[in-house]
Short mmCIF file of C-alpha atoms and ligand atoms in Angstrom, two decimals:
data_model
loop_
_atom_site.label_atom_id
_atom_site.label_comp_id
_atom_site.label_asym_id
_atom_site.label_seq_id
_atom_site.Cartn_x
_atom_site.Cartn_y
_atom_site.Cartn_z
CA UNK A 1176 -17.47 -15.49 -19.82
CA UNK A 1177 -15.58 -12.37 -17.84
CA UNK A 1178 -12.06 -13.36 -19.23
CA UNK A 1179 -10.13 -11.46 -16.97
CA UNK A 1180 -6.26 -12.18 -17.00
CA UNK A 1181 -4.14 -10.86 -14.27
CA UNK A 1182 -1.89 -8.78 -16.23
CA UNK A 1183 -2.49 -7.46 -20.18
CA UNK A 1184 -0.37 -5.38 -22.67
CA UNK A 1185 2.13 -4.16 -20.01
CA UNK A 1186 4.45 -3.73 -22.52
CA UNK A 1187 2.73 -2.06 -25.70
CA UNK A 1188 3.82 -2.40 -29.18
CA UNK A 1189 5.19 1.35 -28.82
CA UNK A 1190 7.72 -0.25 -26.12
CA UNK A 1191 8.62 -2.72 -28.78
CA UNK A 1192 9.44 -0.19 -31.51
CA UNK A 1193 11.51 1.78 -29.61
CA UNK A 1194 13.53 -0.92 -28.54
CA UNK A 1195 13.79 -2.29 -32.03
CA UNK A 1196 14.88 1.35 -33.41
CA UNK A 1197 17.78 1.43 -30.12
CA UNK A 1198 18.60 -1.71 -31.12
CA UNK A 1199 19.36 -0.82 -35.05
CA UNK A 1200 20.92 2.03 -34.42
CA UNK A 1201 22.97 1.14 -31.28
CA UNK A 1202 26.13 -0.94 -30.56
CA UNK A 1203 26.35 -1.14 -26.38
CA UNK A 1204 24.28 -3.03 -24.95
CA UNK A 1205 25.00 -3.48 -21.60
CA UNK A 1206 24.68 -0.57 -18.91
CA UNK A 1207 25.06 2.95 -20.00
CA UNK A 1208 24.02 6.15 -21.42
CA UNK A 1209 20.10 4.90 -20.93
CA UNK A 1210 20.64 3.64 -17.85
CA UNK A 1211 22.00 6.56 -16.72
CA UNK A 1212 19.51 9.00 -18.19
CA UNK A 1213 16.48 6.40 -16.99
CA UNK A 1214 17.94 7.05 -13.28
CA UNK A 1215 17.77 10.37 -13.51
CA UNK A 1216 13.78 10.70 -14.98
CA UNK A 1217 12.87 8.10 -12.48
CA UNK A 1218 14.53 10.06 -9.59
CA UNK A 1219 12.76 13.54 -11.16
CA UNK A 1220 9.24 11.47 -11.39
CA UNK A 1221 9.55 10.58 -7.66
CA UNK A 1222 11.41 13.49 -6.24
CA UNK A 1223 14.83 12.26 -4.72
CA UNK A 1224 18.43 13.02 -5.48
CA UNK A 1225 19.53 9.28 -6.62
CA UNK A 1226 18.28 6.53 -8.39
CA UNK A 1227 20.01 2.94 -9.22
CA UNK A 1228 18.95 0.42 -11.71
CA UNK A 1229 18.80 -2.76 -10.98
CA UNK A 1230 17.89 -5.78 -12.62
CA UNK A 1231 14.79 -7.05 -10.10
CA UNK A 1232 12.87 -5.62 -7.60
CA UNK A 1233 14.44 -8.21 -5.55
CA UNK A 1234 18.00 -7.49 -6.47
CA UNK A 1235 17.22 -3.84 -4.70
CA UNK A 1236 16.06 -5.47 -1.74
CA UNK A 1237 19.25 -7.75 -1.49
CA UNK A 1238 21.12 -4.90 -2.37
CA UNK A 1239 19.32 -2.63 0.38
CA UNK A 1240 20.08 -5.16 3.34
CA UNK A 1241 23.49 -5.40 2.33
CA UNK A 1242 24.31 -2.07 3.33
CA UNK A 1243 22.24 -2.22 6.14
CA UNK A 1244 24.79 -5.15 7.16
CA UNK A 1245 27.92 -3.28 6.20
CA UNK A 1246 27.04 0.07 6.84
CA UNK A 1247 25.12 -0.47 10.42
CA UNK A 1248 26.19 -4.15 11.04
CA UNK A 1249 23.54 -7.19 11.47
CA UNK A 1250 20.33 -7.00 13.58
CA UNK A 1251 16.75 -7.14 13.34
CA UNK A 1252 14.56 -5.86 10.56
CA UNK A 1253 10.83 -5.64 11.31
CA UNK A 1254 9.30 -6.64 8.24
CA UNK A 1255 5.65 -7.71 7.00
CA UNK A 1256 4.14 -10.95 6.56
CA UNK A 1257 1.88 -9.80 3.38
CA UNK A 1258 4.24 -9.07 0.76
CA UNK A 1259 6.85 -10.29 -1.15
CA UNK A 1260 9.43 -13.11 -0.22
CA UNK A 1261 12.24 -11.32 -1.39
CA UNK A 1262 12.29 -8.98 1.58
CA UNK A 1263 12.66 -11.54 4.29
CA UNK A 1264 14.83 -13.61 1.89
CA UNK A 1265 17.31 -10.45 1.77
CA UNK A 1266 16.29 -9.76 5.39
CA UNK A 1267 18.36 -13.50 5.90
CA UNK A 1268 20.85 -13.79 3.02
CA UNK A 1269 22.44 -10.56 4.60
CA UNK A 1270 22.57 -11.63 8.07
CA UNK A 1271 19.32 -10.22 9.91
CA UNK A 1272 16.67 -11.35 11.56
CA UNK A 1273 13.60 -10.80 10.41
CA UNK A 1274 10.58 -9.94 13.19
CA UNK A 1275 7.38 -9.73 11.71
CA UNK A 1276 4.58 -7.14 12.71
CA UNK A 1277 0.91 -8.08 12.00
CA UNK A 1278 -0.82 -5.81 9.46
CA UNK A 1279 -4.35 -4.08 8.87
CA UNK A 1280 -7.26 -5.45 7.04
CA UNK A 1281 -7.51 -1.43 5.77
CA UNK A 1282 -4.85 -1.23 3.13
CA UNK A 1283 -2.63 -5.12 3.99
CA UNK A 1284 0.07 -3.68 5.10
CA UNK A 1285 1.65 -3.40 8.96
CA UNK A 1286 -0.24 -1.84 11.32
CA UNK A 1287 2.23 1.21 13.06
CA UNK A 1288 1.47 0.12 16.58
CA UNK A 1289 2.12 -3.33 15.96
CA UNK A 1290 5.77 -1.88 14.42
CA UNK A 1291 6.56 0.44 17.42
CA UNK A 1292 5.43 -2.41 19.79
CA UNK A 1293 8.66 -5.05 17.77
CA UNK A 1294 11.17 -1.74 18.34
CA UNK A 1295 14.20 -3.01 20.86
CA UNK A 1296 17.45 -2.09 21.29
CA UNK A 1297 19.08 -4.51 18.20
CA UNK A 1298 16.53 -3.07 15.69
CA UNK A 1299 18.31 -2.33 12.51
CA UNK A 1300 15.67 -0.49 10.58
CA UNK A 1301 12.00 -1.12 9.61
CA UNK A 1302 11.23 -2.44 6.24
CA UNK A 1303 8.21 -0.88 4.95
CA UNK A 1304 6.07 -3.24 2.30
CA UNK A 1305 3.53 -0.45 0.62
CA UNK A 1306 1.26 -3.79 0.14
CA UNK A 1307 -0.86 -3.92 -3.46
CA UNK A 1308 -0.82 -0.28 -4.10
CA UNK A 1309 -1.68 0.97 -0.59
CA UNK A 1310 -0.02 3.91 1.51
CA UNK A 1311 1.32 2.07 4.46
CA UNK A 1312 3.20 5.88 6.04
CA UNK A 1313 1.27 7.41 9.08
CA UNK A 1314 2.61 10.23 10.67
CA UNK A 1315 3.37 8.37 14.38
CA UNK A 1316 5.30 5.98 12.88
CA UNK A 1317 7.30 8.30 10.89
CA UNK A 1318 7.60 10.38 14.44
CA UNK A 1319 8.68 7.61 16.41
CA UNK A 1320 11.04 6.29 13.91
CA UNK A 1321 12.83 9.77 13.79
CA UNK A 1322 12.79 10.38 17.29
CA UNK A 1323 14.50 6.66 17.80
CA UNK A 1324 16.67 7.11 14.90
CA UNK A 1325 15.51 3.91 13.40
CA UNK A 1326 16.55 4.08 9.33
CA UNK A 1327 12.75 3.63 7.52
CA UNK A 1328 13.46 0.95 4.56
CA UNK A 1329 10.34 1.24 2.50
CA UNK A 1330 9.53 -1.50 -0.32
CA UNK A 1331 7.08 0.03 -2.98
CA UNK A 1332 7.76 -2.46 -5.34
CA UNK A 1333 3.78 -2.77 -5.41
CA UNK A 1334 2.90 0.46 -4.97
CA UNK A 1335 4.39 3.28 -7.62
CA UNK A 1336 2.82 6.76 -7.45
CA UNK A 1337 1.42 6.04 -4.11
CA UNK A 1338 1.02 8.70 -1.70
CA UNK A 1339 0.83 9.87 1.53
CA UNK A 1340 -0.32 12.98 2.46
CA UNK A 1341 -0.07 13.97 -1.20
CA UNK A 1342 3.76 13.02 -1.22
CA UNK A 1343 4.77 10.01 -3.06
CA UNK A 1344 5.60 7.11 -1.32
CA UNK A 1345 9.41 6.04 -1.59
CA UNK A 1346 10.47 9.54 -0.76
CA UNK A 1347 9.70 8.81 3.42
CA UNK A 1348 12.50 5.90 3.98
CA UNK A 1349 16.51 6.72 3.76
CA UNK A 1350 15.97 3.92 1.18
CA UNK A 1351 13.56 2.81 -0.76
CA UNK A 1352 12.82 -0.16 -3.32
CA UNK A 1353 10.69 -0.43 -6.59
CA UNK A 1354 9.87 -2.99 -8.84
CA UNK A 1355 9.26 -3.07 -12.74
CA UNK A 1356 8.17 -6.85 -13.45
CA UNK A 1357 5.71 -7.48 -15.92
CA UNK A 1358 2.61 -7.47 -13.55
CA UNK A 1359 3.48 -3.86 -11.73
CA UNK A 1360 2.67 -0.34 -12.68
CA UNK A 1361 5.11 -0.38 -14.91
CA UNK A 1362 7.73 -2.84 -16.45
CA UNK A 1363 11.08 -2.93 -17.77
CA UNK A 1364 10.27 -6.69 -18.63
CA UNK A 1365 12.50 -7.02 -15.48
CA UNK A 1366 13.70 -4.66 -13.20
CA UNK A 1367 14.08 -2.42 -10.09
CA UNK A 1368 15.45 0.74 -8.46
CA UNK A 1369 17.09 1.63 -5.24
CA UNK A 1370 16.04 5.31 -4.44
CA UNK A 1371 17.91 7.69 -1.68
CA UNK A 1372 18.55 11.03 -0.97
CA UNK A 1373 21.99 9.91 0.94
CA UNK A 1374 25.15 10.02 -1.22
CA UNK A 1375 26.87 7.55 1.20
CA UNK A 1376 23.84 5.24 0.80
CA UNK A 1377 24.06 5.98 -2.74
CA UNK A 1378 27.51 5.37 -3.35
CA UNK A 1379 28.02 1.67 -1.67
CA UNK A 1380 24.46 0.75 -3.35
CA UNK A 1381 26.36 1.83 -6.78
CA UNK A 1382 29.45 -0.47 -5.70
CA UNK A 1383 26.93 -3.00 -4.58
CA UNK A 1384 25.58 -3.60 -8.08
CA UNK A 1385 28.53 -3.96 -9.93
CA UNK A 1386 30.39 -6.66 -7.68
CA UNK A 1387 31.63 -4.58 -4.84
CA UNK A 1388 33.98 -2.26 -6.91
CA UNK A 1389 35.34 1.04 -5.53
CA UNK A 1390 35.79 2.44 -9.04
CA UNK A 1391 31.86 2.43 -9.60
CA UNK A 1392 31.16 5.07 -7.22
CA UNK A 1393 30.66 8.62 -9.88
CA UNK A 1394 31.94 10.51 -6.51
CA UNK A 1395 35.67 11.63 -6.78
CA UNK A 1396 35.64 12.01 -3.37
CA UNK A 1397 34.67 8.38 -2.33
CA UNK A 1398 36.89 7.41 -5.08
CA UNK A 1399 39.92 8.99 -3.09
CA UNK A 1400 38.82 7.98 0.34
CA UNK A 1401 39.09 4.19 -0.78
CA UNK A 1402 42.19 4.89 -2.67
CA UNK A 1403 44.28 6.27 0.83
CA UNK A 1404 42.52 3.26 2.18
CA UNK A 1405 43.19 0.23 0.75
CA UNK A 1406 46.72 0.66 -0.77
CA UNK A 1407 47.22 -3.32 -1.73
CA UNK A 1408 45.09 -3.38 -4.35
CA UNK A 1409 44.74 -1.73 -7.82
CA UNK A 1410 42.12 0.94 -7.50
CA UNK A 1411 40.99 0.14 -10.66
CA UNK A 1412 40.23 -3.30 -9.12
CA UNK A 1413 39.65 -2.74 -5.37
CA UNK A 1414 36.45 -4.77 -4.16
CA UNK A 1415 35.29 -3.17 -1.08
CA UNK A 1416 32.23 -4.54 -0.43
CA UNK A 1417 30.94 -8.19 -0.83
CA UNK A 1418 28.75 -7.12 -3.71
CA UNK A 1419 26.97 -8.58 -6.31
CA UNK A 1420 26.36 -8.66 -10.32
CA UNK A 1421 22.85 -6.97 -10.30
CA UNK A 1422 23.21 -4.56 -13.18
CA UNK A 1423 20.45 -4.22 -15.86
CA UNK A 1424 21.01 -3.27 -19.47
CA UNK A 1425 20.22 -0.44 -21.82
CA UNK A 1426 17.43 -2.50 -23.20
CA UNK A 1427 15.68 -2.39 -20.34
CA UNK A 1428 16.30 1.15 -19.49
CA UNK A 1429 14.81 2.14 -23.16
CA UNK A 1430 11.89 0.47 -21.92
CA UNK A 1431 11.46 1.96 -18.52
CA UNK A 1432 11.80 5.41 -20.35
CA UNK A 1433 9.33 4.55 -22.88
CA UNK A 1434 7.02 3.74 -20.02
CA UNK A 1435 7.58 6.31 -17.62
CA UNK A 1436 6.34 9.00 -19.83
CA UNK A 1437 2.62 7.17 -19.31
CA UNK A 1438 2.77 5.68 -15.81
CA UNK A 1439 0.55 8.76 -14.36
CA UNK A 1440 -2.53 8.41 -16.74
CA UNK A 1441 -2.19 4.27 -16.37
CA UNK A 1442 -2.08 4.83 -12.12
CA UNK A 1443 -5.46 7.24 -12.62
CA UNK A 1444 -7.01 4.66 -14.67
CA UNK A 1445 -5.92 1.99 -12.14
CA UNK A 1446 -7.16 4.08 -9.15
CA UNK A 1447 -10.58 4.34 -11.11
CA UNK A 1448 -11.07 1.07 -11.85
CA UNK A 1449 -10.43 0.09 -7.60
CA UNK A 1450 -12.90 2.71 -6.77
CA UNK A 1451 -15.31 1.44 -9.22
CA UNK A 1452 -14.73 -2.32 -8.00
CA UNK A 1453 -14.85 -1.53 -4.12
CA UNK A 1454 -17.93 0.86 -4.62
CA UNK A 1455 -19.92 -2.00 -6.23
CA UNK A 1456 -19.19 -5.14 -3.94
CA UNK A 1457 -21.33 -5.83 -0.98
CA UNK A 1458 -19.84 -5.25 1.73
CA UNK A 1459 -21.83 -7.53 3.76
CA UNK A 1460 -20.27 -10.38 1.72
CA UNK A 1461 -16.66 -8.84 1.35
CA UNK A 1462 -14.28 -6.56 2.99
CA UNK A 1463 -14.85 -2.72 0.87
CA UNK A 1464 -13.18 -0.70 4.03
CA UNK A 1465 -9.61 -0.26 2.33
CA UNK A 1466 -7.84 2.99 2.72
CA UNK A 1467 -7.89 4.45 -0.68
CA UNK A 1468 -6.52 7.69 0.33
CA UNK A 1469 -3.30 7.79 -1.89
CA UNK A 1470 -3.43 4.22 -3.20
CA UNK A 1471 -2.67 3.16 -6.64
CA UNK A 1472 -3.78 -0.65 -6.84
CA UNK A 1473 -2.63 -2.85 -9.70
CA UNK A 1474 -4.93 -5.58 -8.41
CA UNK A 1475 -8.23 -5.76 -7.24
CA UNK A 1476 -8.09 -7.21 -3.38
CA UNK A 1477 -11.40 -9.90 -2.65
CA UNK A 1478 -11.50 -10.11 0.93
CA UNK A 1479 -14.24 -12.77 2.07
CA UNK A 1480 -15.95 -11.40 5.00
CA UNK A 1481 -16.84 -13.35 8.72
CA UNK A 1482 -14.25 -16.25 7.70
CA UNK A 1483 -17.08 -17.68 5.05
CA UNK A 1484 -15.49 -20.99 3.99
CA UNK A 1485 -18.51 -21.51 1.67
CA UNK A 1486 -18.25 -18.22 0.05
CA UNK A 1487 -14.77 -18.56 -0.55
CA UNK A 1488 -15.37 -21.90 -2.52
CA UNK A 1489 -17.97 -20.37 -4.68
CA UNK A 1490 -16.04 -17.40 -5.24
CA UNK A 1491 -13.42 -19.98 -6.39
CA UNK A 1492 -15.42 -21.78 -8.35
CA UNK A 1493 -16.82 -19.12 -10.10
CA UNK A 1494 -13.64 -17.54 -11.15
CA UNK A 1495 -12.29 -20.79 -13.06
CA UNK A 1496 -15.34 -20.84 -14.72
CA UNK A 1497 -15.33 -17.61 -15.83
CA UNK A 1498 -12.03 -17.51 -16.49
CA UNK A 1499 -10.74 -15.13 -13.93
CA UNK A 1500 -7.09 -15.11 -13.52
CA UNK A 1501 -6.25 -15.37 -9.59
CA UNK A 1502 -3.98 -15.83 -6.82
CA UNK A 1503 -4.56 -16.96 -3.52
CA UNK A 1504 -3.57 -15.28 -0.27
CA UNK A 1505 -2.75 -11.73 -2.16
CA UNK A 1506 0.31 -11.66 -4.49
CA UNK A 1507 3.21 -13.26 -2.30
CA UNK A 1508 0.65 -15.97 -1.42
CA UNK A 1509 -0.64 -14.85 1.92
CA UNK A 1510 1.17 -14.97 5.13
CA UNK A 1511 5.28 -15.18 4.66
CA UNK A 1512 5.67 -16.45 7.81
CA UNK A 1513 3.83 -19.86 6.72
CA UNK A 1514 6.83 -20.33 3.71
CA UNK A 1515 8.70 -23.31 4.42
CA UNK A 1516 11.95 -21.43 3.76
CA UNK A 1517 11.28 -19.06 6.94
CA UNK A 1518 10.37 -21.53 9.19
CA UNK A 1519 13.89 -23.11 8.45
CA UNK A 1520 15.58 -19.96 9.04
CA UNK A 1521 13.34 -18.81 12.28
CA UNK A 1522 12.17 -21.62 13.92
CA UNK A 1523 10.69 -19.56 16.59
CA UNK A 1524 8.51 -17.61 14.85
CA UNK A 1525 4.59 -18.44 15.52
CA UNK A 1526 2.92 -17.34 11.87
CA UNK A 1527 -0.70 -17.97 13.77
CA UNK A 1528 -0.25 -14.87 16.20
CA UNK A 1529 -0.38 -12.87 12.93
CA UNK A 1530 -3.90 -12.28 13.06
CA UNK A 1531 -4.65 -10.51 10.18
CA UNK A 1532 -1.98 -12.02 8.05
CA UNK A 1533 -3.55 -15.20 8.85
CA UNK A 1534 -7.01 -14.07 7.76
CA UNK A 1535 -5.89 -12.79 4.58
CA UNK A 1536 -3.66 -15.90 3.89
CA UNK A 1537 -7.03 -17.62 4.55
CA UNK A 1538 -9.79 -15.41 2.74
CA UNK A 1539 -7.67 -13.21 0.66
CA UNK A 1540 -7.19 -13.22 -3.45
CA UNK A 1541 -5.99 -10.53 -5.94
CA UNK A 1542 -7.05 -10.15 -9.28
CA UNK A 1543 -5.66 -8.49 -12.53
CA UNK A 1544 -6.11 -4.48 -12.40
CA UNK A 1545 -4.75 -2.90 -15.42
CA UNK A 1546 -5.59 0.52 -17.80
CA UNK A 1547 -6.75 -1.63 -20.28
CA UNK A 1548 -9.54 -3.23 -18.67
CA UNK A 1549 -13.13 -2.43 -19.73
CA UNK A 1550 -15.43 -1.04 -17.24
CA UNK A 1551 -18.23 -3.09 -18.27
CA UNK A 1552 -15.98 -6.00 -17.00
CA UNK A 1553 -15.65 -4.58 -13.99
CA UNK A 1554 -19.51 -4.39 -13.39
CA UNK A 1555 -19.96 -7.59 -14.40
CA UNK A 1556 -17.59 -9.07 -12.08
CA UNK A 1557 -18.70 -7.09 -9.37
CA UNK A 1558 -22.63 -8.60 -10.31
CA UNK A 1559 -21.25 -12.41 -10.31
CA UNK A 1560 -19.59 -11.97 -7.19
CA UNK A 1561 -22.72 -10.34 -5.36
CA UNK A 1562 -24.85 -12.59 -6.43
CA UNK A 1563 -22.80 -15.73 -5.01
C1 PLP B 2881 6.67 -6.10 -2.23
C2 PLP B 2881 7.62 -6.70 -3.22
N1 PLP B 2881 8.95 -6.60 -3.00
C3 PLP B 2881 9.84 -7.10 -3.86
C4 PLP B 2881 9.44 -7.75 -5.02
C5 PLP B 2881 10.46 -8.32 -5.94
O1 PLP B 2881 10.43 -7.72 -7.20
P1 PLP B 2881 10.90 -8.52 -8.50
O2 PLP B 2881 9.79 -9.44 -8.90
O3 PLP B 2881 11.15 -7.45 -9.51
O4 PLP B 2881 12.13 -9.25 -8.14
C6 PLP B 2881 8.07 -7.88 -5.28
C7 PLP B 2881 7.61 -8.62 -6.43
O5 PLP B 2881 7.24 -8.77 -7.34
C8 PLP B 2881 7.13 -7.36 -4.37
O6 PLP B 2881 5.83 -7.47 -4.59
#
């Protein structure tokens, strides 16, 4: 038996023991001191000016299309349909509209043309899913987005230490969004971060995680602007935005700074082990052409090749009996545009005409792809699956 669960020992004993030791020695709880100082590694590790911790990946994503809303007003947001439901849900919670571009079979994430081709004149910004590890930057899109002035939003919620071009991924976009639930890179149990360089963007994204409060903002100079502003309310209470309650705590943050010190070596042994896997499948049986320039996958990605119904069952079949933790359809569960709670909100939108989304809905799983795993595993899995 393989015995291969998606996710193992994400957070390590170590992890625990430091959190026990904050907790003895500590009396505040909530956010501070750690948070603070976890902002500021995270922000050195990746290589912008701020950082914001948040208590989901999610919760940065609501957060992020909030200020889209108040900042730039509502519009459209092209967004992927391989992903993460939480982008299209805070796409329409805030007031957009989400319009979908189709994505590549290469690294599952959208395919530029398909983006520039969904640009009109009520485009709001283009939301950027780095899918399962993969880069999904190339340097036209990033041209015509500046030349247009259209704000890059990317989500690399999947995809920490990513690259393109040798730069990290998340630095690109004028915001961008990262995840640290269990299964990811790495995890703060629960957890996420809003990244910028822009200290406007920075500021309201501080006042949108603590309820919409003026007095959150560390600027003295925002602080004043709101006071001459809005001179009915208390400034110590003055809620200027519609914000939320999406704060984490320091337990988290002594986590996240715990982990951060050995996210590199884990992404090279993740990288490894995706080479290893795509190297040994047969690629007449299943899809080995992904773009692993600058990837970091923390899941292995089965593609079924020429739409093989039959293959897919045995592959299926296989993996239960050989206990192999799976998902269907990639981690969001294949094409967003299929979810029930889209089609509610966009009737119009025709989830078939996504081509490749489709296929991957259709012929697409991920498995588990952590540090830990053995390499012998690996083989084996690779062995089972070419011999089906
Ligand atoms: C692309 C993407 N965006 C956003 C999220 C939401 O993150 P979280 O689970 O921390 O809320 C995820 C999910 O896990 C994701 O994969």
């Amino acid at each position: 038996m393989i015995n291969l669960p998606l996710m193992d020992n994400n957070i390590t004993r170590e992890d625990v023991g430091f959190l026990i030791e904050f907790l003895q020695k500590n009396d505040i709880f909530t956010q501070n001191k750690n948070v603070v100082e976890f902002e500021k590694l995270w922000s050195q590790w990746l290589g912008v000016k701020h950082s914001i911790f948040v208590n989901s990946g999610s919760s940065a994503n609501f957060i992020t299309m909030a200020i889209l809303k108040e900042l730039y007003g509502e519009g459209e947001i092209i967004a992927s349909p391989i992903g993460w439901s939480s982008d299209i849900a805070a796409i329409i919670n805030a007031g957009h509209k989400p319009v979908f571009a189709d994505v590549n079979l290469e690294n599952l994430s959208m395919n530029d043309e398909r983006i520039i081709e969904k640009i009109t004149t009520n485009t709001k910004a283009v939301l950027l899913t780095h899918v399962l590890g993969f880069n999904a930057l190339t340097d036209k899109l990033l041209k015509i987005l500046k030349e247009r002035n259209i704000p890059l939003i990317e989500d690399c919620c999947e995809s920490h230490g990513a690259t393109h071009k040798g730069q990290k991924i998340g630095t690109f976009g004028r915001i961008s969004n990262f995840s640290f639930y269990y299964a990811h890179h790495m995890s703060t149990i629960e957890g996420g971060m809003i990244c910028t360089d822009d200290e406007k963007l920075y500021q309201y994204a501080r006042m949108f995680r603590s309820h919409g409060m003026t007095r959150e903002c560390n600027s003295q100079e925002y602080k004043n602007e709101f006071e001459n502003l809005y001179t009915e309310t208390y400034p110590e209470f003055t809620f200027a935005v519609p914000g939320f309650n999406m704060r984490s705590t320091e337990l988290n943050a002594v986590i996240g700074l715990n982990q951060l010190k050995r996210l590199d070596a884990n992404n090279r042994s993740r990288y490894e082990n995706f080479k290893l896997f795509v190297e040994q499948l047969d690629p007449g049986k299943y899809f080995t052409d992904f773009k692993l320039d600058g990837s970091i996958n923390y899941a292995f990605i089965l593609l079924v090749r020429n739409g093989d119904d039959e293959l897919y069952q045995r592959v299926v079949k296989m993996f239960r009996e050989e206990n192999v933790e799976f998902r269907r359809g990639t981690a969001g569960g294949g094409n967003l545009a299929r979810q029930p709670f889209l089609k509610k909100a966009c009737p119009g939108v025709d989830a078939k005409k996504l081509t490749n989304a489709e296929y991957i809905h259709q012929y697409g799983m991920y498995l588990g792809n952590y540090p830990t795993l053995e390499k012998e595993k690996i083989n084996m899995l690779c062995r089972k699956l070419n011999e089906l």
